Amino acid sequence: MRLLSIETSCDETALSIVEVTGEPGTPSFRILANIVRSQIEMHREFGGVFPTVAKREHAKNLPPIFVECLKQAEMFSVRGPTSTPRGRTSDDVIRTLLERESDMAEEILNIADEIERPAFDAIAVTTGPGLEPALWVGINFAKALSMMWDIPVMPVNHMEGHALSILVDAGTDAQEIQLPQFAFPALALLISGGHTELVLMRDFLSYEKLGATRDDAVGEAFDKVARLLGLPYPGGPEISRLARDGAARPDIVLPRPMLHSGDYDFSFSGIKTAVLYLLKNFPQLDEQTRCDICREFEIAVTEVLVKKTLRAIEEFGVRTLIVAGGVAGNSFIRSEFEKALVGHDIVSKFPTRDLATDNSLMIAIAGYFSIANKKDFPPLESIRADSNWSL
Ligand code: KG4
Ligand code: ZN
């Protein structure tokens, strides 16, 4: 099965082409193309992601990245005089579908005039959760390809993608990848810029949300605290870098919100406010104090994440721990989890660094599992952006 996957839920435009062979229980993936174009530089100017800017950039990026992927996958085949006509859908139908992305419509139509129908069996596209305008661009792009070439579309949940991102290693480009066997129940701690969730998985595609953040997501807290400290977007990697030079100090102590709340929910907006108040004590913020605050912030957040996750591991007899999402790229968080799990009979899995942040390989994997589990392809017109789609 050849799959095209599309991810545009936030500030990365990502497309991949994968070929899946083998039985549903033991599939092998070959990565034929995989491109992630980050908009971080663009959003850095604003100190965060602006949905309308993200949408515009996705619309500009998708057609050229699509062509690049086809070429990487050796699926770019120029039409000849004997080629069969493109399909039933007229140009005007595509233009109407993409009326809000008219430049993208023309580019797609030009591509379709130029090449043979690529041999995709399905398209997997992120439909939520995420920024609604950004999601719509990817969805409409998928729909246009689907209509032009008669390819079914499978909607994919972005968080399911993050959870399954630990199954692949993008570093093994274009090689055969066997999915590792997996002991259930698994627990997924999903930590990104938009989400913080603890999800119990009794099997593939079977999710039970144990808890979530009641306010800011972890990544959002990193980004906001970074901003308070005068650090650029995205804040996670910056804080983590400065934290390495930080030291413990009695005058820099932050709360551990909801550590003993007895449930699996989180709250990170209080920590951010605590940093704001703490900063009032340091009107001239020197470089060392900034590092010390970063260190205390990273430790406070990590302690809450680790302790709550451990409690869920014990309560539910978890055998595999997955920590995924952009924040899972944080080395301190990884090493604290590894330390905490010593002595537990549990396998812990983190995505490779490339696959911790948003990418489309994880969308291909999640799409494949939906298709392999015989989930129906929904009618095209029913596929919509769902910015709050919960697992
Ligand atoms: O998963 P992701 O790429 O996008 C969303 O779906 O949100 O996550 C992005 C988030 C940002 O908030 C960023 O600051 C955070 O992940 N992040 C990190 C690190 N790398 C990225 N947070 C802490 N430490 C890191 N090393
Ligand atoms: Zn994400």
mmCIF file of C-alpha atoms in Angstrom, residues 117-334:
data_model
loop_
_atom_site.group_PDB
_atom_site.id
_atom_site.type_symbol
_atom_site.label_atom_id
_atom_site.label_comp_id
_atom_site.label_asym_id
_atom_site.label_seq_id
_atom_site.Cartn_x
_atom_site.Cartn_y
_atom_site.Cartn_z
ATOM 1 C CA ARG A 117 -1.754 9.991 -11.705
ATOM 2 C CA PRO A 118 0.626 9.012 -8.880
ATOM 3 C CA ALA A 119 -0.005 5.460 -7.663
ATOM 4 C CA PHE A 120 -1.301 6.264 -4.176
ATOM 5 C CA ASP A 121 -3.734 3.879 -2.492
ATOM 6 C CA ALA A 122 -4.767 6.426 0.112
ATOM 7 C CA ILE A 123 -4.065 9.859 1.570
ATOM 8 C CA ALA A 124 -3.783 10.323 5.346
ATOM 9 C CA VAL A 125 -4.340 13.873 6.543
ATOM 10 C CA THR A 126 -4.350 15.498 9.982
ATOM 11 C CA THR A 127 -7.837 16.855 10.673
ATOM 12 C CA GLY A 128 -7.361 17.808 14.337
ATOM 13 C CA PRO A 129 -6.582 18.839 16.954
ATOM 14 C CA GLY A 130 -4.757 21.981 15.829
ATOM 15 C CA LEU A 131 -5.223 25.470 14.447
ATOM 16 C CA GLU A 132 -8.395 25.413 12.417
ATOM 17 C CA PRO A 133 -7.307 27.569 9.441
ATOM 18 C CA ALA A 134 -4.032 25.651 9.218
ATOM 19 C CA LEU A 135 -5.800 22.275 9.342
ATOM 20 C CA TRP A 136 -8.201 23.301 6.575
ATOM 21 C CA VAL A 137 -5.404 23.994 4.093
ATOM 22 C CA GLY A 138 -4.041 20.459 4.451
ATOM 23 C CA ILE A 139 -7.522 18.955 4.319
ATOM 24 C CA ASN A 140 -8.487 20.894 1.188
ATOM 25 C CA PHE A 141 -5.196 19.973 -0.448
ATOM 26 C CA ALA A 142 -5.927 16.292 0.285
ATOM 27 C CA LYS A 143 -9.461 16.644 -1.044
ATOM 28 C CA ALA A 144 -8.261 18.257 -4.276
ATOM 29 C CA LEU A 145 -5.822 15.390 -4.937
ATOM 30 C CA SER A 146 -8.510 12.899 -4.014
ATOM 31 C CA MET A 147 -11.017 14.390 -6.429
ATOM 32 C CA MET A 148 -8.560 14.728 -9.284
ATOM 33 C CA TRP A 149 -7.187 11.225 -9.011
ATOM 34 C CA ASP A 150 -9.815 9.197 -7.180
ATOM 35 C CA ILE A 151 -7.785 8.484 -4.064
ATOM 36 C CA PRO A 152 -9.569 7.833 -0.738
ATOM 37 C CA VAL A 153 -8.740 10.061 2.258
ATOM 38 C CA MET A 154 -8.321 8.910 5.878
ATOM 39 C CA PRO A 155 -8.598 11.604 8.576
ATOM 40 C CA VAL A 156 -5.937 11.292 11.286
ATOM 41 C CA ASN A 157 -5.841 12.587 14.843
ATOM 42 C CA HIS A 158 -2.638 14.560 15.405
ATOM 43 C CA MET A 159 -2.211 13.251 18.976
ATOM 44 C CA GLU A 160 -2.616 9.666 17.819
ATOM 45 C CA GLY A 161 0.167 10.487 15.357
ATOM 46 C CA HIS A 162 2.388 11.693 18.211
ATOM 47 C CA ALA A 163 1.619 8.564 20.250
ATOM 48 C CA LEU A 164 2.576 6.289 17.338
ATOM 49 C CA SER A 165 5.617 8.387 16.364
ATOM 50 C CA ILE A 166 7.731 6.186 18.621
ATOM 51 C CA LEU A 167 7.284 3.292 16.201
ATOM 52 C CA VAL A 168 9.508 4.696 13.459
ATOM 53 C CA ASP A 169 12.998 6.007 13.144
ATOM 54 C CA ALA A 170 13.155 8.687 10.483
ATOM 55 C CA GLY A 171 16.933 8.360 10.490
ATOM 56 C CA THR A 172 16.589 5.069 8.636
ATOM 57 C CA ASP A 173 15.473 6.875 5.497
ATOM 58 C CA ALA A 174 14.179 4.702 2.676
ATOM 59 C CA GLN A 175 15.016 1.499 4.489
ATOM 60 C CA GLU A 176 12.653 -1.238 5.453
ATOM 61 C CA ILE A 177 11.366 -0.576 8.982
ATOM 62 C CA GLN A 178 9.715 -3.330 10.994
ATOM 63 C CA LEU A 179 7.385 -2.177 13.716
ATOM 64 C CA PRO A 180 8.588 -3.333 17.125
ATOM 65 C CA GLN A 181 6.308 -5.555 19.155
ATOM 66 C CA PHE A 182 4.598 -3.735 21.875
ATOM 67 C CA ALA A 183 3.354 -4.818 25.323
ATOM 68 C CA PHE A 184 -0.051 -3.498 26.379
ATOM 69 C CA PRO A 185 -1.405 -1.770 28.356
ATOM 70 C CA ALA A 186 0.673 1.182 27.242
ATOM 71 C CA LEU A 187 0.523 4.661 28.690
ATOM 72 C CA ALA A 188 1.101 7.684 26.470
ATOM 73 C CA LEU A 189 2.183 10.986 27.963
ATOM 74 C CA LEU A 190 1.570 13.402 25.114
ATOM 75 C CA ILE A 191 3.312 16.722 25.649
ATOM 76 C CA SER A 192 3.338 19.362 22.943
ATOM 77 C CA GLY A 193 2.740 23.051 22.356
ATOM 78 C CA GLY A 194 -1.021 22.575 22.315
ATOM 79 C CA HIS A 195 -1.608 19.479 24.476
ATOM 80 C CA THR A 196 -0.728 17.703 27.687
ATOM 81 C CA GLU A 197 -2.509 14.384 28.083
ATOM 82 C CA LEU A 198 -2.106 11.056 29.799
ATOM 83 C CA VAL A 199 -3.732 8.382 27.668
ATOM 84 C CA LEU A 200 -4.076 4.687 28.451
ATOM 85 C CA MET A 201 -3.820 2.386 25.422
ATOM 86 C CA ARG A 202 -5.119 -1.132 25.952
ATOM 87 C CA ASP A 203 -4.410 -1.879 22.291
ATOM 88 C CA PHE A 204 -3.549 -0.046 19.082
ATOM 89 C CA LEU A 205 -6.261 2.536 18.368
ATOM 90 C CA SER A 206 -7.884 2.020 21.760
ATOM 91 C CA TYR A 207 -7.523 5.136 23.860
ATOM 92 C CA GLU A 208 -8.771 6.135 27.284
ATOM 93 C CA LYS A 209 -7.874 9.633 28.363
ATOM 94 C CA LEU A 210 -6.902 9.600 32.042
ATOM 95 C CA GLY A 211 -6.251 13.291 32.371
ATOM 96 C CA ALA A 212 -5.199 16.464 30.611
ATOM 97 C CA THR A 213 -4.134 19.997 31.340
ATOM 98 C CA ARG A 214 -6.833 22.285 32.647
ATOM 99 C CA ASP A 215 -5.159 25.384 31.210
ATOM 100 C CA ASP A 216 -1.804 25.767 29.441
ATOM 101 C CA ALA A 217 -0.081 22.872 27.699
ATOM 102 C CA VAL A 218 3.484 22.091 28.823
ATOM 103 C CA GLY A 219 5.025 23.368 25.589
ATOM 104 C CA GLU A 220 2.902 26.506 25.841
ATOM 105 C CA ALA A 221 4.211 27.067 29.382
ATOM 106 C CA PHE A 222 7.799 26.688 28.125
ATOM 107 C CA ASP A 223 7.050 29.181 25.339
ATOM 108 C CA LYS A 224 5.362 31.716 27.633
ATOM 109 C CA VAL A 225 8.022 31.530 30.350
ATOM 110 C CA ALA A 226 10.693 31.911 27.665
ATOM 111 C CA ARG A 227 8.971 35.056 26.509
ATOM 112 C CA LEU A 228 8.909 36.449 30.064
ATOM 113 C CA LEU A 229 12.645 35.797 30.204
ATOM 114 C CA GLY A 230 13.256 37.510 26.867
ATOM 115 C CA LEU A 231 14.052 34.298 24.994
ATOM 116 C CA PRO A 232 12.934 33.609 21.401
ATOM 117 C CA TYR A 233 10.156 31.285 20.175
ATOM 118 C CA PRO A 234 9.969 28.299 20.487
ATOM 119 C CA GLY A 235 10.922 28.549 24.131
ATOM 120 C CA GLY A 236 11.367 24.870 24.989
ATOM 121 C CA PRO A 237 14.803 24.324 23.494
ATOM 122 C CA GLU A 238 16.020 27.742 24.765
ATOM 123 C CA ILE A 239 14.967 27.130 28.364
ATOM 124 C CA SER A 240 16.438 23.680 28.277
ATOM 125 C CA ARG A 241 19.777 25.062 26.998
ATOM 126 C CA LEU A 242 20.013 27.750 29.706
ATOM 127 C CA ALA A 243 18.843 25.369 32.443
ATOM 128 C CA ARG A 244 22.058 23.377 32.040
ATOM 129 C CA ASP A 245 24.038 26.324 33.461
ATOM 130 C CA GLY A 246 21.561 26.974 36.270
ATOM 131 C CA ALA A 247 22.031 26.249 39.967
ATOM 132 C CA ALA A 248 19.702 25.673 42.938
ATOM 133 C CA ARG A 249 18.946 28.823 44.957
ATOM 134 C CA PRO A 250 16.755 29.389 48.011
ATOM 135 C CA ASP A 251 15.317 32.576 46.477
ATOM 136 C CA ILE A 252 14.231 30.831 43.265
ATOM 137 C CA VAL A 253 11.545 28.282 44.032
ATOM 138 C CA LEU A 254 8.510 27.546 41.849
ATOM 139 C CA PRO A 255 5.332 25.583 42.682
ATOM 140 C CA ARG A 256 4.621 22.000 41.521
ATOM 141 C CA PRO A 257 0.967 22.485 40.517
ATOM 142 C CA MET A 258 -1.493 19.656 41.138
ATOM 143 C CA LEU A 259 1.251 17.273 42.213
ATOM 144 C CA HIS A 260 -1.011 15.830 44.901
ATOM 145 C CA SER A 261 -4.397 16.434 43.278
ATOM 146 C CA GLY A 262 -5.257 12.724 43.297
ATOM 147 C CA ASP A 263 -6.287 12.757 39.634
ATOM 148 C CA TYR A 264 -4.375 12.767 36.347
ATOM 149 C CA ASP A 265 -5.012 16.356 35.375
ATOM 150 C CA PHE A 266 -2.338 19.019 35.052
ATOM 151 C CA SER A 267 -2.151 22.795 35.308
ATOM 152 C CA PHE A 268 0.752 24.899 34.117
ATOM 153 C CA SER A 269 -0.550 28.438 34.024
ATOM 154 C CA GLY A 270 0.181 28.925 37.751
ATOM 155 C CA ILE A 271 3.881 28.188 37.226
ATOM 156 C CA LYS A 272 3.990 30.802 34.506
ATOM 157 C CA THR A 273 2.367 33.373 36.818
ATOM 158 C CA ALA A 274 4.818 32.386 39.572
ATOM 159 C CA VAL A 275 7.699 33.150 37.194
ATOM 160 C CA LEU A 276 6.119 36.524 36.429
ATOM 161 C CA TYR A 277 6.018 37.380 40.159
ATOM 162 C CA LEU A 278 9.481 35.986 40.766
ATOM 163 C CA LEU A 279 10.858 38.277 38.080
ATOM 164 C CA LYS A 280 9.663 41.305 40.049
ATOM 165 C CA ASN A 281 12.396 40.439 42.568
ATOM 166 C CA PHE A 282 15.006 40.742 39.834
ATOM 167 C CA PRO A 283 14.471 44.055 38.048
ATOM 168 C CA GLN A 284 17.954 43.721 36.554
ATOM 169 C CA LEU A 285 17.853 40.154 35.398
ATOM 170 C CA ASP A 286 21.440 38.912 35.102
ATOM 171 C CA GLU A 287 22.415 35.977 32.907
ATOM 172 C CA GLN A 288 23.054 33.604 35.843
ATOM 173 C CA THR A 289 19.652 34.322 37.433
ATOM 174 C CA ARG A 290 17.990 33.680 34.091
ATOM 175 C CA CYS A 291 19.701 30.276 33.917
ATOM 176 C CA ASP A 292 18.723 29.542 37.526
ATOM 177 C CA ILE A 293 15.047 30.313 36.800
ATOM 178 C CA CYS A 294 15.142 28.130 33.681
ATOM 179 C CA ARG A 295 16.578 25.276 35.732
ATOM 180 C CA GLU A 296 13.963 25.566 38.479
ATOM 181 C CA PHE A 297 11.162 25.814 35.901
ATOM 182 C CA GLU A 298 12.345 22.732 34.021
ATOM 183 C CA ILE A 299 12.710 20.758 37.264
ATOM 184 C CA ALA A 300 9.251 21.804 38.538
ATOM 185 C CA VAL A 301 7.491 20.845 35.299
ATOM 186 C CA THR A 302 9.382 17.573 35.005
ATOM 187 C CA GLU A 303 8.660 16.566 38.591
ATOM 188 C CA VAL A 304 4.910 16.947 38.045
ATOM 189 C CA LEU A 305 5.013 15.031 34.753
ATOM 190 C CA VAL A 306 7.122 12.184 36.138
ATOM 191 C CA LYS A 307 5.270 11.712 39.438
ATOM 192 C CA LYS A 308 1.799 11.728 37.913
ATOM 193 C CA THR A 309 2.858 9.386 35.138
ATOM 194 C CA LEU A 310 4.419 6.970 37.641
ATOM 195 C CA ARG A 311 1.233 6.878 39.627
ATOM 196 C CA ALA A 312 -0.749 5.940 36.508
ATOM 197 C CA ILE A 313 1.835 3.274 35.646
ATOM 198 C CA GLU A 314 1.324 1.675 39.035
ATOM 199 C CA GLU A 315 -2.456 1.991 39.076
ATOM 200 C CA PHE A 316 -2.976 0.468 35.630
ATOM 201 C CA GLY A 317 -0.135 -2.084 35.508
ATOM 202 C CA VAL A 318 1.365 -0.344 32.496
ATOM 203 C CA ARG A 319 4.003 -2.306 30.532
ATOM 204 C CA THR A 320 5.043 0.270 27.941
ATOM 205 C CA LEU A 321 5.467 4.004 28.495
ATOM 206 C CA ILE A 322 5.353 6.332 25.512
ATOM 207 C CA VAL A 323 6.425 9.947 25.943
ATOM 208 C CA ALA A 324 5.781 11.878 22.735
ATOM 209 C CA GLY A 325 5.125 15.358 21.314
ATOM 210 C CA GLY A 326 7.482 18.306 20.844
ATOM 211 C CA VAL A 327 8.384 18.557 24.546
ATOM 212 C CA ALA A 328 9.484 14.894 24.524
ATOM 213 C CA GLY A 329 12.590 16.166 22.720
ATOM 214 C CA ASN A 330 13.724 17.617 26.075
ATOM 215 C CA SER A 331 16.818 15.740 27.304
ATOM 216 C CA PHE A 332 16.251 16.487 30.987
ATOM 217 C CA ILE A 333 12.690 15.151 30.870
ATOM 218 C CA ARG A 334 13.933 12.009 29.113
#
